[in-house]
PDB file of N, CA and C in Angstrom:
ATOM      1  N   MET A   1     -99.164 156.464 156.607  1.00  0.00           N
ATOM      2  CA  MET A   1    -100.225 157.459 156.299  1.00  0.00           C
ATOM      3  C   MET A   1    -101.205 156.788 155.441  1.00  0.00           C
ATOM      4  N   ARG A   2    -102.468 156.915 155.840  1.00  0.00           N
ATOM      5  CA  ARG A   2    -103.588 156.287 155.006  1.00  0.00           C
ATOM      6  C   ARG A   2    -104.320 157.533 154.311  1.00  0.00           C
ATOM      7  N   GLY A   3    -104.196 157.658 153.048  1.00  0.00           N
ATOM      8  CA  GLY A   3    -104.518 158.803 152.226  1.00  0.00           C
ATOM      9  C   GLY A   3    -105.078 160.080 152.934  1.00  0.00           C
ATOM     10  N   PRO A   4    -105.392 161.185 152.592  1.00  0.00           N
ATOM     11  CA  PRO A   4    -104.979 161.380 151.095  1.00  0.00           C
ATOM     12  C   PRO A   4    -103.482 161.659 150.958  1.00  0.00           C
ATOM     13  N   GLY A   5    -102.809 161.256 150.053  1.00  0.00           N
ATOM     14  CA  GLY A   5    -101.565 161.528 149.875  1.00  0.00           C
ATOM     15  C   GLY A   5    -101.083 161.762 148.317  1.00  0.00           C
ATOM     16  N   LEU A   6    -100.207 162.489 148.132  1.00  0.00           N
ATOM     17  CA  LEU A   6     -99.729 162.698 146.717  1.00  0.00           C
ATOM     18  C   LEU A   6     -98.226 162.346 146.665  1.00  0.00           C
ATOM     19  N   ALA A   7     -97.832 161.742 145.477  1.00  0.00           N
ATOM     20  CA  ALA A   7     -96.476 161.324 145.333  1.00  0.00           C
ATOM     21  C   ALA A   7     -96.175 161.501 143.812  1.00  0.00           C
ATOM     22  N   ARG A   8     -94.827 161.459 143.590  1.00  0.00           N
ATOM     23  CA  ARG A   8     -94.339 161.482 142.132  1.00  0.00           C
ATOM     24  C   ARG A   8     -93.155 160.684 142.110  1.00  0.00           C
ATOM     25  N   THR A   9     -92.982 159.905 141.037  1.00  0.00           N
ATOM     26  CA  THR A   9     -91.730 159.155 140.696  1.00  0.00           C
ATOM     27  C   THR A   9     -91.520 159.470 139.121  1.00  0.00           C
ATOM     28  N   TYR A  10     -90.494 158.917 138.569  1.00  0.00           N
ATOM     29  CA  TYR A  10     -90.167 159.222 137.293  1.00  0.00           C
ATOM     30  C   TYR A  10     -89.935 157.905 136.574  1.00  0.00           C
ATOM     31  N   SER A  11     -90.266 157.825 135.255  1.00  0.00           N
ATOM     32  CA  SER A  11     -89.953 156.750 134.452  1.00  0.00           C
ATOM     33  C   SER A  11     -89.602 157.291 133.082  1.00  0.00           C
ATOM     34  N   MET A  12     -89.333 156.419 131.986  1.00  0.00           N
ATOM     35  CA  MET A  12     -89.184 156.712 130.634  1.00  0.00           C
ATOM     36  C   MET A  12     -90.008 155.956 129.731  1.00  0.00           C
ATOM     37  N   SER A  13     -90.377 156.740 128.661  1.00  0.00           N
ATOM     38  CA  SER A  13     -91.126 156.212 127.627  1.00  0.00           C
ATOM     39  C   SER A  13     -90.187 156.200 126.243  1.00  0.00           C
ATOM     40  N   ILE A  14     -89.971 155.206 125.645  1.00  0.00           N
ATOM     41  CA  ILE A  14     -89.252 154.990 124.493  1.00  0.00           C
ATOM     42  C   ILE A  14     -90.036 155.181 123.157  1.00  0.00           C
ATOM     43  N   VAL A  15     -89.942 156.105 122.392  1.00  0.00           N
ATOM     44  CA  VAL A  15     -90.730 156.286 121.274  1.00  0.00           C
ATOM     45  C   VAL A  15     -89.637 156.267 120.145  1.00  0.00           C
ATOM     46  N   GLY A  16     -89.576 155.226 119.381  1.00  0.00           N
ATOM     47  CA  GLY A  16     -88.565 155.177 118.241  1.00  0.00           C
ATOM     48  C   GLY A  16     -87.276 154.996 118.942  1.00  0.00           C
ATOM     49  N   ILE A  17     -86.318 155.926 118.641  1.00  0.00           N
ATOM     50  CA  ILE A  17     -84.976 155.778 119.324  1.00  0.00           C
ATOM     51  C   ILE A  17     -84.821 156.935 120.414  1.00  0.00           C
ATOM     52  N   GLU A  18     -85.966 157.635 120.653  1.00  0.00           N
ATOM     53  CA  GLU A  18     -85.872 158.666 121.646  1.00  0.00           C
ATOM     54  C   GLU A  18     -86.521 158.272 123.048  1.00  0.00           C
ATOM     55  N   GLY A  19     -85.834 158.696 124.069  1.00  0.00           N
ATOM     56  CA  GLY A  19     -86.507 158.404 125.407  1.00  0.00           C
ATOM     57  C   GLY A  19     -86.968 159.783 125.920  1.00  0.00           C
ATOM     58  N   HIS A  20     -88.240 159.577 126.459  1.00  0.00           N
ATOM     59  CA  HIS A  20     -89.009 160.814 127.053  1.00  0.00           C
ATOM     60  C   HIS A  20     -89.226 160.538 128.563  1.00  0.00           C
ATOM     61  N   LEU A  21     -88.823 161.474 129.407  1.00  0.00           N
ATOM     62  CA  LEU A  21     -89.100 161.376 130.873  1.00  0.00           C
ATOM     63  C   LEU A  21     -90.540 161.500 130.978  1.00  0.00           C
ATOM     64  N   VAL A  22     -91.027 160.530 131.948  1.00  0.00           N
ATOM     65  CA  VAL A  22     -92.534 160.480 132.220  1.00  0.00           C
ATOM     66  C   VAL A  22     -92.607 160.621 133.722  1.00  0.00           C
ATOM     67  N   ASP A  23     -93.449 161.619 134.199  1.00  0.00           N
ATOM     68  CA  ASP A  23     -93.828 161.786 135.594  1.00  0.00           C
ATOM     69  C   ASP A  23     -94.903 160.745 135.962  1.00  0.00           C
ATOM     70  N   VAL A  24     -94.727 160.067 136.959  1.00  0.00           N
ATOM     71  CA  VAL A  24     -95.681 159.150 137.430  1.00  0.00           C
ATOM     72  C   VAL A  24     -96.354 159.771 138.717  1.00  0.00           C
ATOM     73  N   GLU A  25     -97.425 160.273 138.718  1.00  0.00           N
ATOM     74  CA  GLU A  25     -98.037 161.107 139.780  1.00  0.00           C
ATOM     75  C   GLU A  25     -99.044 160.209 140.337  1.00  0.00           C
ATOM     76  N   THR A  26     -99.279 159.990 141.699  1.00  0.00           N
ATOM     77  CA  THR A  26    -100.282 159.098 142.291  1.00  0.00           C
ATOM     78  C   THR A  26    -100.852 160.125 143.422  1.00  0.00           C
ATOM     79  N   TYR A  27    -102.372 159.846 143.337  1.00  0.00           N
ATOM     80  CA  TYR A  27    -103.143 160.334 144.414  1.00  0.00           C
ATOM     81  C   TYR A  27    -103.851 159.249 145.252  1.00  0.00           C
ATOM     82  N   ALA A  28    -103.737 159.119 146.479  1.00  0.00           N
ATOM     83  CA  ALA A  28    -104.235 158.094 147.328  1.00  0.00           C
ATOM     84  C   ALA A  28    -105.219 158.886 148.274  1.00  0.00           C
ATOM     85  N   GLY A  29    -106.463 158.463 148.289  1.00  0.00           N
ATOM     86  CA  GLY A  29    -107.322 159.069 149.078  1.00  0.00           C
ATOM     87  C   GLY A  29    -108.581 158.289 149.356  1.00  0.00           C
ATOM     88  N   SER A  30    -109.525 159.033 150.171  1.00  0.00           N
ATOM     89  CA  SER A  30    -110.732 158.321 150.512  1.00  0.00           C
ATOM     90  C   SER A  30    -111.710 158.321 149.303  1.00  0.00           C
ATOM     91  N   GLY A  31    -112.818 157.516 149.461  1.00  0.00           N
ATOM     92  CA  GLY A  31    -113.782 157.393 148.348  1.00  0.00           C
ATOM     93  C   GLY A  31    -113.945 156.019 148.053  1.00  0.00           C
ATOM     94  N   LEU A  32    -114.582 155.708 146.961  1.00  0.00           N
ATOM     95  CA  LEU A  32    -114.846 154.358 146.481  1.00  0.00           C
ATOM     96  C   LEU A  32    -113.582 153.798 146.123  1.00  0.00           C
ATOM     97  N   VAL A  33    -113.401 152.429 146.626  1.00  0.00           N
ATOM     98  CA  VAL A  33    -112.080 151.875 146.406  1.00  0.00           C
ATOM     99  C   VAL A  33    -111.969 151.707 144.677  1.00  0.00           C
ATOM    100  N   ALA A  34    -110.889 152.082 144.271  1.00  0.00           N
ATOM    101  CA  ALA A  34    -110.682 152.127 142.788  1.00  0.00           C
ATOM    102  C   ALA A  34    -109.070 152.241 142.641  1.00  0.00           C
ATOM    103  N   PHE A  35    -108.652 151.758 141.470  1.00  0.00           N
ATOM    104  CA  PHE A  35    -107.312 151.817 141.039  1.00  0.00           C
ATOM    105  C   PHE A  35    -107.269 152.214 139.581  1.00  0.00           C
ATOM    106  N   THR A  36    -107.035 153.369 139.285  1.00  0.00           N
ATOM    107  CA  THR A  36    -107.228 154.075 137.940  1.00  0.00           C
ATOM    108  C   THR A  36    -105.805 154.471 137.427  1.00  0.00           C
ATOM    109  N   LEU A  37    -105.490 154.140 136.123  1.00  0.00           N
ATOM    110  CA  LEU A  37    -104.322 154.581 135.537  1.00  0.00           C
ATOM    111  C   LEU A  37    -104.774 155.358 134.349  1.00  0.00           C
ATOM    112  N   VAL A  38    -104.118 156.690 134.150  1.00  0.00           N
ATOM    113  CA  VAL A  38    -104.486 157.512 133.090  1.00  0.00           C
ATOM    114  C   VAL A  38    -103.270 158.172 132.546  1.00  0.00           C
ATOM    115  N   GLY A  39    -103.456 158.531 131.125  1.00  0.00           N
ATOM    116  CA  GLY A  39    -102.478 159.182 130.290  1.00  0.00           C
ATOM    117  C   GLY A  39    -101.998 158.397 129.161  1.00  0.00           C
ATOM    118  N   LEU A  40    -102.734 158.408 127.937  1.00  0.00           N
ATOM    119  CA  LEU A  40    -102.384 157.911 126.698  1.00  0.00           C
ATOM    120  C   LEU A  40    -101.694 156.515 126.782  1.00  0.00           C
ATOM    121  N   LEU A  41    -102.411 155.577 127.387  1.00  0.00           N
ATOM    122  CA  LEU A  41    -101.832 154.321 127.621  1.00  0.00           C
ATOM    123  C   LEU A  41    -102.362 153.236 126.660  1.00  0.00           C
ATOM    124  N   ASP A  42    -101.410 152.316 126.252  1.00  0.00           N
ATOM    125  CA  ASP A  42    -101.995 151.163 125.447  1.00  0.00           C
ATOM    126  C   ASP A  42    -102.446 150.075 126.403  1.00  0.00           C
ATOM    127  N   THR A  43    -102.801 149.043 125.938  1.00  0.00           N
ATOM    128  CA  THR A  43    -103.606 147.851 126.626  1.00  0.00           C
ATOM    129  C   THR A  43    -102.638 147.359 127.648  1.00  0.00           C
ATOM    130  N   SER A  44    -101.263 147.123 127.278  1.00  0.00           N
ATOM    131  CA  SER A  44    -100.290 146.497 128.173  1.00  0.00           C
ATOM    132  C   SER A  44    -100.138 147.354 129.409  1.00  0.00           C
ATOM    133  N   VAL A  45    -100.164 148.775 129.287  1.00  0.00           N
ATOM    134  CA  VAL A  45     -99.995 149.541 130.378  1.00  0.00           C
ATOM    135  C   VAL A  45    -101.274 149.605 131.326  1.00  0.00           C
ATOM    136  N   ARG A  46    -102.400 149.470 130.710  1.00  0.00           N
ATOM    137  CA  ARG A  46    -103.555 149.463 131.427  1.00  0.00           C
ATOM    138  C   ARG A  46    -103.639 148.182 132.226  1.00  0.00           C
ATOM    139  N   GLU A  47    -102.997 147.133 131.741  1.00  0.00           N
ATOM    140  CA  GLU A  47    -102.928 145.924 132.505  1.00  0.00           C
ATOM    141  C   GLU A  47    -102.001 146.034 133.797  1.00  0.00           C
ATOM    142  N   ALA A  48    -101.220 147.081 133.823  1.00  0.00           N
ATOM    143  CA  ALA A  48    -100.390 147.146 135.049  1.00  0.00           C
ATOM    144  C   ALA A  48    -101.190 147.249 136.359  1.00  0.00           C
ATOM    145  N   ARG A  49    -102.481 147.650 136.239  1.00  0.00           N
ATOM    146  CA  ARG A  49    -103.255 147.588 137.559  1.00  0.00           C
ATOM    147  C   ARG A  49    -103.321 146.229 138.210  1.00  0.00           C
ATOM    148  N   ASP A  50    -103.474 145.210 137.263  1.00  0.00           N
ATOM    149  CA  ASP A  50    -103.403 143.849 137.809  1.00  0.00           C
ATOM    150  C   ASP A  50    -102.118 143.356 138.384  1.00  0.00           C
ATOM    151  N   ARG A  51    -101.012 143.757 137.538  1.00  0.00           N
ATOM    152  CA  ARG A  51     -99.720 143.372 137.965  1.00  0.00           C
ATOM    153  C   ARG A  51     -99.268 144.111 139.306  1.00  0.00           C
ATOM    154  N   VAL A  52     -99.488 145.215 139.444  1.00  0.00           N
ATOM    155  CA  VAL A  52     -99.085 146.099 140.582  1.00  0.00           C
ATOM    156  C   VAL A  52    -100.033 145.601 141.631  1.00  0.00           C
ATOM    157  N   ARG A  53    -101.317 145.341 141.641  1.00  0.00           N
ATOM    158  CA  ARG A  53    -102.105 145.011 142.654  1.00  0.00           C
ATOM    159  C   ARG A  53    -101.662 143.536 143.110  1.00  0.00           C
ATOM    160  N   ALA A  54    -101.266 142.703 142.201  1.00  0.00           N
ATOM    161  CA  ALA A  54    -100.753 141.273 142.600  1.00  0.00           C
ATOM    162  C   ALA A  54     -99.603 141.394 143.359  1.00  0.00           C
ATOM    163  N   ALA A  55     -98.556 142.314 142.947  1.00  0.00           N
ATOM    164  CA  ALA A  55     -97.431 142.446 143.573  1.00  0.00           C
ATOM    165  C   ALA A  55     -97.525 142.924 145.067  1.00  0.00           C
ATOM    166  N   PHE A  56     -98.405 143.903 145.244  1.00  0.00           N
ATOM    167  CA  PHE A  56     -98.783 144.495 146.749  1.00  0.00           C
ATOM    168  C   PHE A  56     -99.417 143.224 147.441  1.00  0.00           C
ATOM    169  N   GLU A  57    -100.355 142.553 146.911  1.00  0.00           N
ATOM    170  CA  GLU A  57    -100.983 141.587 147.690  1.00  0.00           C
ATOM    171  C   GLU A  57    -100.083 140.286 148.030  1.00  0.00           C
ATOM    172  N   SER A  58     -99.031 140.049 147.092  1.00  0.00           N
ATOM    173  CA  SER A  58     -98.303 138.866 147.348  1.00  0.00           C
ATOM    174  C   SER A  58     -97.305 139.157 148.431  1.00  0.00           C
ATOM    175  N   CYS A  59     -97.001 140.438 148.670  1.00  0.00           N
ATOM    176  CA  CYS A  59     -96.250 140.948 149.758  1.00  0.00           C
ATOM    177  C   CYS A  59     -96.985 141.088 150.996  1.00  0.00           C
ATOM    178  N   GLY A  60     -98.245 140.789 151.075  1.00  0.00           N
ATOM    179  CA  GLY A  60     -99.186 141.048 152.214  1.00  0.00           C
ATOM    180  C   GLY A  60     -99.518 142.481 152.516  1.00  0.00           C
ATOM    181  N   LEU A  61     -99.247 143.303 151.487  1.00  0.00           N
ATOM    182  CA  LEU A  61     -99.498 144.837 151.688  1.00  0.00           C
ATOM    183  C   LEU A  61    -100.977 145.137 151.192  1.00  0.00           C
ATOM    184  N   ASP A  62    -101.736 145.695 152.043  1.00  0.00           N
ATOM    185  CA  ASP A  62    -103.115 146.093 151.595  1.00  0.00           C
ATOM    186  C   ASP A  62    -103.380 147.613 151.405  1.00  0.00           C
ATOM    187  N   VAL A  63    -102.570 148.122 150.482  1.00  0.00           N
ATOM    188  CA  VAL A  63    -102.672 149.623 150.124  1.00  0.00           C
ATOM    189  C   VAL A  63    -103.557 150.031 149.199  1.00  0.00           C
ATOM    190  N   LEU A  64    -104.072 148.961 148.437  1.00  0.00           N
ATOM    191  CA  LEU A  64    -105.091 149.354 147.358  1.00  0.00           C
ATOM    192  C   LEU A  64    -106.485 149.233 147.772  1.00  0.00           C
ATOM    193  N   ASP A  65    -106.849 149.409 149.150  1.00  0.00           N
ATOM    194  CA  ASP A  65    -108.093 149.402 149.606  1.00  0.00           C
ATOM    195  C   ASP A  65    -108.586 150.708 149.857  1.00  0.00           C
ATOM    196  N   GLN A  66    -108.176 151.505 149.015  1.00  0.00           N
ATOM    197  CA  GLN A  66    -108.611 153.109 148.880  1.00  0.00           C
ATOM    198  C   GLN A  66    -108.695 153.600 147.407  1.00  0.00           C
ATOM    199  N   ARG A  67    -109.044 154.788 147.280  1.00  0.00           N
ATOM    200  CA  ARG A  67    -109.028 155.298 145.904  1.00  0.00           C
ATOM    201  C   ARG A  67    -107.668 155.675 145.603  1.00  0.00           C
ATOM    202  N   ILE A  68    -107.076 155.076 144.357  1.00  0.00           N
ATOM    203  CA  ILE A  68    -105.757 155.269 143.978  1.00  0.00           C
ATOM    204  C   ILE A  68    -105.863 155.785 142.389  1.00  0.00           C
ATOM    205  N   THR A  69    -105.225 156.913 142.170  1.00  0.00           N
ATOM    206  CA  THR A  69    -105.065 157.295 140.719  1.00  0.00           C
ATOM    207  C   THR A  69    -103.717 157.623 140.339  1.00  0.00           C
ATOM    208  N   VAL A  70    -103.302 156.956 139.300  1.00  0.00           N
ATOM    209  CA  VAL A  70    -101.967 157.117 138.844  1.00  0.00           C
ATOM    210  C   VAL A  70    -102.092 157.825 137.477  1.00  0.00           C
ATOM    211  N   ASN A  71    -101.407 158.900 137.393  1.00  0.00           N
ATOM    212  CA  ASN A  71    -101.347 159.678 136.093  1.00  0.00           C
ATOM    213  C   ASN A  71     -99.912 159.588 135.557  1.00  0.00           C
ATOM    214  N   LEU A  72     -99.823 159.149 134.257  1.00  0.00           N
ATOM    215  CA  LEU A  72     -98.543 159.059 133.573  1.00  0.00           C
ATOM    216  C   LEU A  72     -98.611 160.293 132.695  1.00  0.00           C
ATOM    217  N   SER A  73     -97.694 161.276 132.884  1.00  0.00           N
ATOM    218  CA  SER A  73     -97.604 162.647 132.146  1.00  0.00           C
ATOM    219  C   SER A  73     -96.172 162.848 131.630  1.00  0.00           C
ATOM    220  N   PRO A  74     -96.147 163.568 130.430  1.00  0.00           N
ATOM    221  CA  PRO A  74     -97.165 164.252 129.646  1.00  0.00           C
ATOM    222  C   PRO A  74     -97.984 163.292 128.838  1.00  0.00           C
ATOM    223  N   ALA A  75     -99.279 163.744 128.886  1.00  0.00           N
ATOM    224  CA  ALA A  75    -100.270 162.786 128.181  1.00  0.00           C
ATOM    225  C   ALA A  75    -100.027 162.691 126.626  1.00  0.00           C
ATOM    226  N   GLY A  76     -99.453 163.503 126.090  1.00  0.00           N
ATOM    227  CA  GLY A  76     -99.169 163.416 124.645  1.00  0.00           C
ATOM    228  C   GLY A  76     -98.211 162.536 124.158  1.00  0.00           C
ATOM    229  N   ILE A  77     -97.439 161.897 125.011  1.00  0.00           N
ATOM    230  CA  ILE A  77     -96.381 160.854 124.763  1.00  0.00           C
ATOM    231  C   ILE A  77     -96.995 159.533 124.794  1.00  0.00           C
ATOM    232  N   PRO A  78     -96.963 158.649 123.884  1.00  0.00           N
ATOM    233  CA  PRO A  78     -97.555 157.382 124.025  1.00  0.00           C
ATOM    234  C   PRO A  78     -96.714 156.452 124.952  1.00  0.00           C
ATOM    235  N   LYS A  79     -97.447 155.656 125.716  1.00  0.00           N
ATOM    236  CA  LYS A  79     -96.731 154.733 126.628  1.00  0.00           C
ATOM    237  C   LYS A  79     -97.319 153.378 126.399  1.00  0.00           C
ATOM    238  N   SER A  80     -96.255 152.467 126.368  1.00  0.00           N
ATOM    239  CA  SER A  80     -96.633 151.065 126.154  1.00  0.00           C
ATOM    240  C   SER A  80     -95.624 150.093 126.855  1.00  0.00           C
ATOM    241  N   GLY A  81     -96.046 148.990 127.009  1.00  0.00           N
ATOM    242  CA  GLY A  81     -95.231 147.949 127.642  1.00  0.00           C
ATOM    243  C   GLY A  81     -95.392 148.006 129.297  1.00  0.00           C
ATOM    244  N   SER A  82     -94.518 147.168 129.920  1.00  0.00           N
ATOM    245  CA  SER A  82     -94.765 147.005 131.288  1.00  0.00           C
ATOM    246  C   SER A  82     -93.698 147.789 132.001  1.00  0.00           C
ATOM    247  N   ALA A  83     -93.018 148.732 131.356  1.00  0.00           N
ATOM    248  CA  ALA A  83     -91.946 149.525 131.847  1.00  0.00           C
ATOM    249  C   ALA A  83     -92.370 150.499 133.090  1.00  0.00           C
ATOM    250  N   PHE A  84     -93.560 150.694 133.113  1.00  0.00           N
ATOM    251  CA  PHE A  84     -94.248 151.732 134.157  1.00  0.00           C
ATOM    252  C   PHE A  84     -94.657 150.924 135.349  1.00  0.00           C
ATOM    253  N   ASP A  85     -94.529 149.580 135.466  1.00  0.00           N
ATOM    254  CA  ASP A  85     -95.090 149.070 136.733  1.00  0.00           C
ATOM    255  C   ASP A  85     -94.348 149.426 137.897  1.00  0.00           C
ATOM    256  N   LEU A  86     -92.930 149.332 137.808  1.00  0.00           N
ATOM    257  CA  LEU A  86     -92.143 149.668 139.028  1.00  0.00           C
ATOM    258  C   LEU A  86     -92.406 151.029 139.569  1.00  0.00           C
ATOM    259  N   SER A  87     -92.399 152.013 138.522  1.00  0.00           N
ATOM    260  CA  SER A  87     -92.510 153.465 138.950  1.00  0.00           C
ATOM    261  C   SER A  87     -93.971 153.729 139.510  1.00  0.00           C
ATOM    262  N   SER A  88     -94.973 152.930 138.973  1.00  0.00           N
ATOM    263  CA  SER A  88     -96.364 153.078 139.471  1.00  0.00           C
ATOM    264  C   SER A  88     -96.365 152.538 140.862  1.00  0.00           C
ATOM    265  N   ALA A  89     -95.741 151.449 141.179  1.00  0.00           N
ATOM    266  CA  ALA A  89     -95.715 150.751 142.573  1.00  0.00           C
ATOM    267  C   ALA A  89     -95.011 151.564 143.443  1.00  0.00           C
ATOM    268  N   ALA A  90     -93.947 152.130 143.098  1.00  0.00           N
ATOM    269  CA  ALA A  90     -93.139 153.109 143.948  1.00  0.00           C
ATOM    270  C   ALA A  90     -93.814 154.304 144.255  1.00  0.00           C
ATOM    271  N   SER A  91     -94.533 154.919 143.377  1.00  0.00           N
ATOM    272  CA  SER A  91     -95.318 156.068 143.558  1.00  0.00           C
ATOM    273  C   SER A  91     -96.521 155.818 144.562  1.00  0.00           C
ATOM    274  N   ILE A  92     -97.187 154.588 144.349  1.00  0.00           N
ATOM    275  CA  ILE A  92     -98.257 154.220 145.263  1.00  0.00           C
ATOM    276  C   ILE A  92     -97.596 154.044 146.718  1.00  0.00           C
ATOM    277  N   ALA A  93     -96.569 153.349 146.771  1.00  0.00           N
ATOM    278  CA  ALA A  93     -95.964 153.313 148.014  1.00  0.00           C
ATOM    279  C   ALA A  93     -95.615 154.520 148.812  1.00  0.00           C
ATOM    280  N   LEU A  94     -95.201 155.540 148.042  1.00  0.00           N
ATOM    281  CA  LEU A  94     -95.015 156.862 148.509  1.00  0.00           C
ATOM    282  C   LEU A  94     -96.212 157.509 149.036  1.00  0.00           C
ATOM    283  N   ALA A  95     -97.154 157.424 148.120  1.00  0.00           N
ATOM    284  CA  ALA A  95     -98.509 158.101 148.463  1.00  0.00           C
ATOM    285  C   ALA A  95     -99.161 157.594 149.594  1.00  0.00           C
ATOM    286  N   THR A  96     -99.051 156.275 149.876  1.00  0.00           N
ATOM    287  CA  THR A  96     -99.808 155.639 150.869  1.00  0.00           C
ATOM    288  C   THR A  96     -98.964 155.576 152.228  1.00  0.00           C
ATOM    289  N   GLY A  97     -97.764 156.024 152.152  1.00  0.00           N
ATOM    290  CA  GLY A  97     -96.994 156.247 153.318  1.00  0.00           C
ATOM    291  C   GLY A  97     -96.116 154.822 153.627  1.00  0.00           C
ATOM    292  N   LEU A  98     -96.057 153.982 152.695  1.00  0.00           N
ATOM    293  CA  LEU A  98     -95.332 152.678 152.883  1.00  0.00           C
ATOM    294  C   LEU A  98     -93.829 152.975 152.977  1.00  0.00           C
ATOM    295  N   VAL A  99     -93.367 153.982 152.268  1.00  0.00           N
ATOM    296  CA  VAL A  99     -92.021 154.330 152.151  1.00  0.00           C
ATOM    297  C   VAL A  99     -91.815 155.805 152.547  1.00  0.00           C
ATOM    298  N   SER A 100     -90.587 156.126 152.937  1.00  0.00           N
ATOM    299  CA  SER A 100     -90.423 157.486 153.409  1.00  0.00           C
ATOM    300  C   SER A 100     -90.445 158.424 152.208  1.00  0.00           C
ATOM    301  N   PRO A 101     -90.771 159.719 152.361  1.00  0.00           N
ATOM    302  CA  PRO A 101     -90.754 160.639 151.278  1.00  0.00           C
ATOM    303  C   PRO A 101     -89.215 160.744 150.841  1.00  0.00           C
ATOM    304  N   GLY A 102     -89.010 160.937 149.619  1.00  0.00           N
ATOM    305  CA  GLY A 102     -87.669 160.992 149.036  1.00  0.00           C
ATOM    306  C   GLY A 102     -86.978 159.814 148.816  1.00  0.00           C
ATOM    307  N   ALA A 103     -87.609 158.573 149.067  1.00  0.00           N
ATOM    308  CA  ALA A 103     -86.986 157.218 148.917  1.00  0.00           C
ATOM    309  C   ALA A 103     -86.503 157.163 147.464  1.00  0.00           C
ATOM    310  N   PHE A 104     -87.171 157.677 146.565  1.00  0.00           N
ATOM    311  CA  PHE A 104     -86.897 157.612 145.127  1.00  0.00           C
ATOM    312  C   PHE A 104     -86.415 158.749 144.551  1.00  0.00           C
ATOM    313  N   GLU A 105     -86.140 159.851 145.188  1.00  0.00           N
ATOM    314  CA  GLU A 105     -85.754 161.087 144.729  1.00  0.00           C
ATOM    315  C   GLU A 105     -84.566 160.945 143.846  1.00  0.00           C
ATOM    316  N   ASP A 106     -84.444 161.593 142.793  1.00  0.00           N
ATOM    317  CA  ASP A 106     -83.467 161.618 141.686  1.00  0.00           C
ATOM    318  C   ASP A 106     -83.214 160.247 141.013  1.00  0.00           C
ATOM    319  N   ALA A 107     -84.237 159.357 141.024  1.00  0.00           N
ATOM    320  CA  ALA A 107     -84.226 158.244 140.404  1.00  0.00           C
ATOM    321  C   ALA A 107     -85.257 157.998 139.298  1.00  0.00           C
ATOM    322  N   VAL A 108     -84.850 157.356 138.175  1.00  0.00           N
ATOM    323  CA  VAL A 108     -85.802 157.116 137.247  1.00  0.00           C
ATOM    324  C   VAL A 108     -86.063 155.594 137.273  1.00  0.00           C
ATOM    325  N   LEU A 109     -87.226 155.183 137.430  1.00  0.00           N
ATOM    326  CA  LEU A 109     -87.627 153.674 137.528  1.00  0.00           C
ATOM    327  C   LEU A 109     -88.182 153.132 136.306  1.00  0.00           C
ATOM    328  N   VAL A 110     -87.468 152.222 135.793  1.00  0.00           N
ATOM    329  CA  VAL A 110     -88.110 151.500 134.556  1.00  0.00           C
ATOM    330  C   VAL A 110     -88.162 150.014 134.858  1.00  0.00           C
ATOM    331  N   GLY A 111     -89.383 149.302 134.737  1.00  0.00           N
ATOM    332  CA  GLY A 111     -89.376 147.922 134.863  1.00  0.00           C
ATOM    333  C   GLY A 111     -90.685 147.553 135.486  1.00  0.00           C
TER     334      GLY A 111
END
């Protein structure tokens, strides 16, 4: 499926000694080509754009040639590190139709 598509995966944010479930929601659709990450992110999470793009490109997958928005929520929980790369890539793969719906159902993806 080539956009528009919506998908959700789950990840975890560690704040102190507490883990918080994070929804990783992706919209893939038409419009100017862009890859945007939103939701109280530190610099290392914002850099996930480059890491995820490189991973798709190294696999020969051209899924980022459309408008992609990845929202990590809830917005009030700080997110840091590269722990959201896998869940972001999986959510993009779902939203763009690379993998079947439900492929990551009941899974929390960290890495």
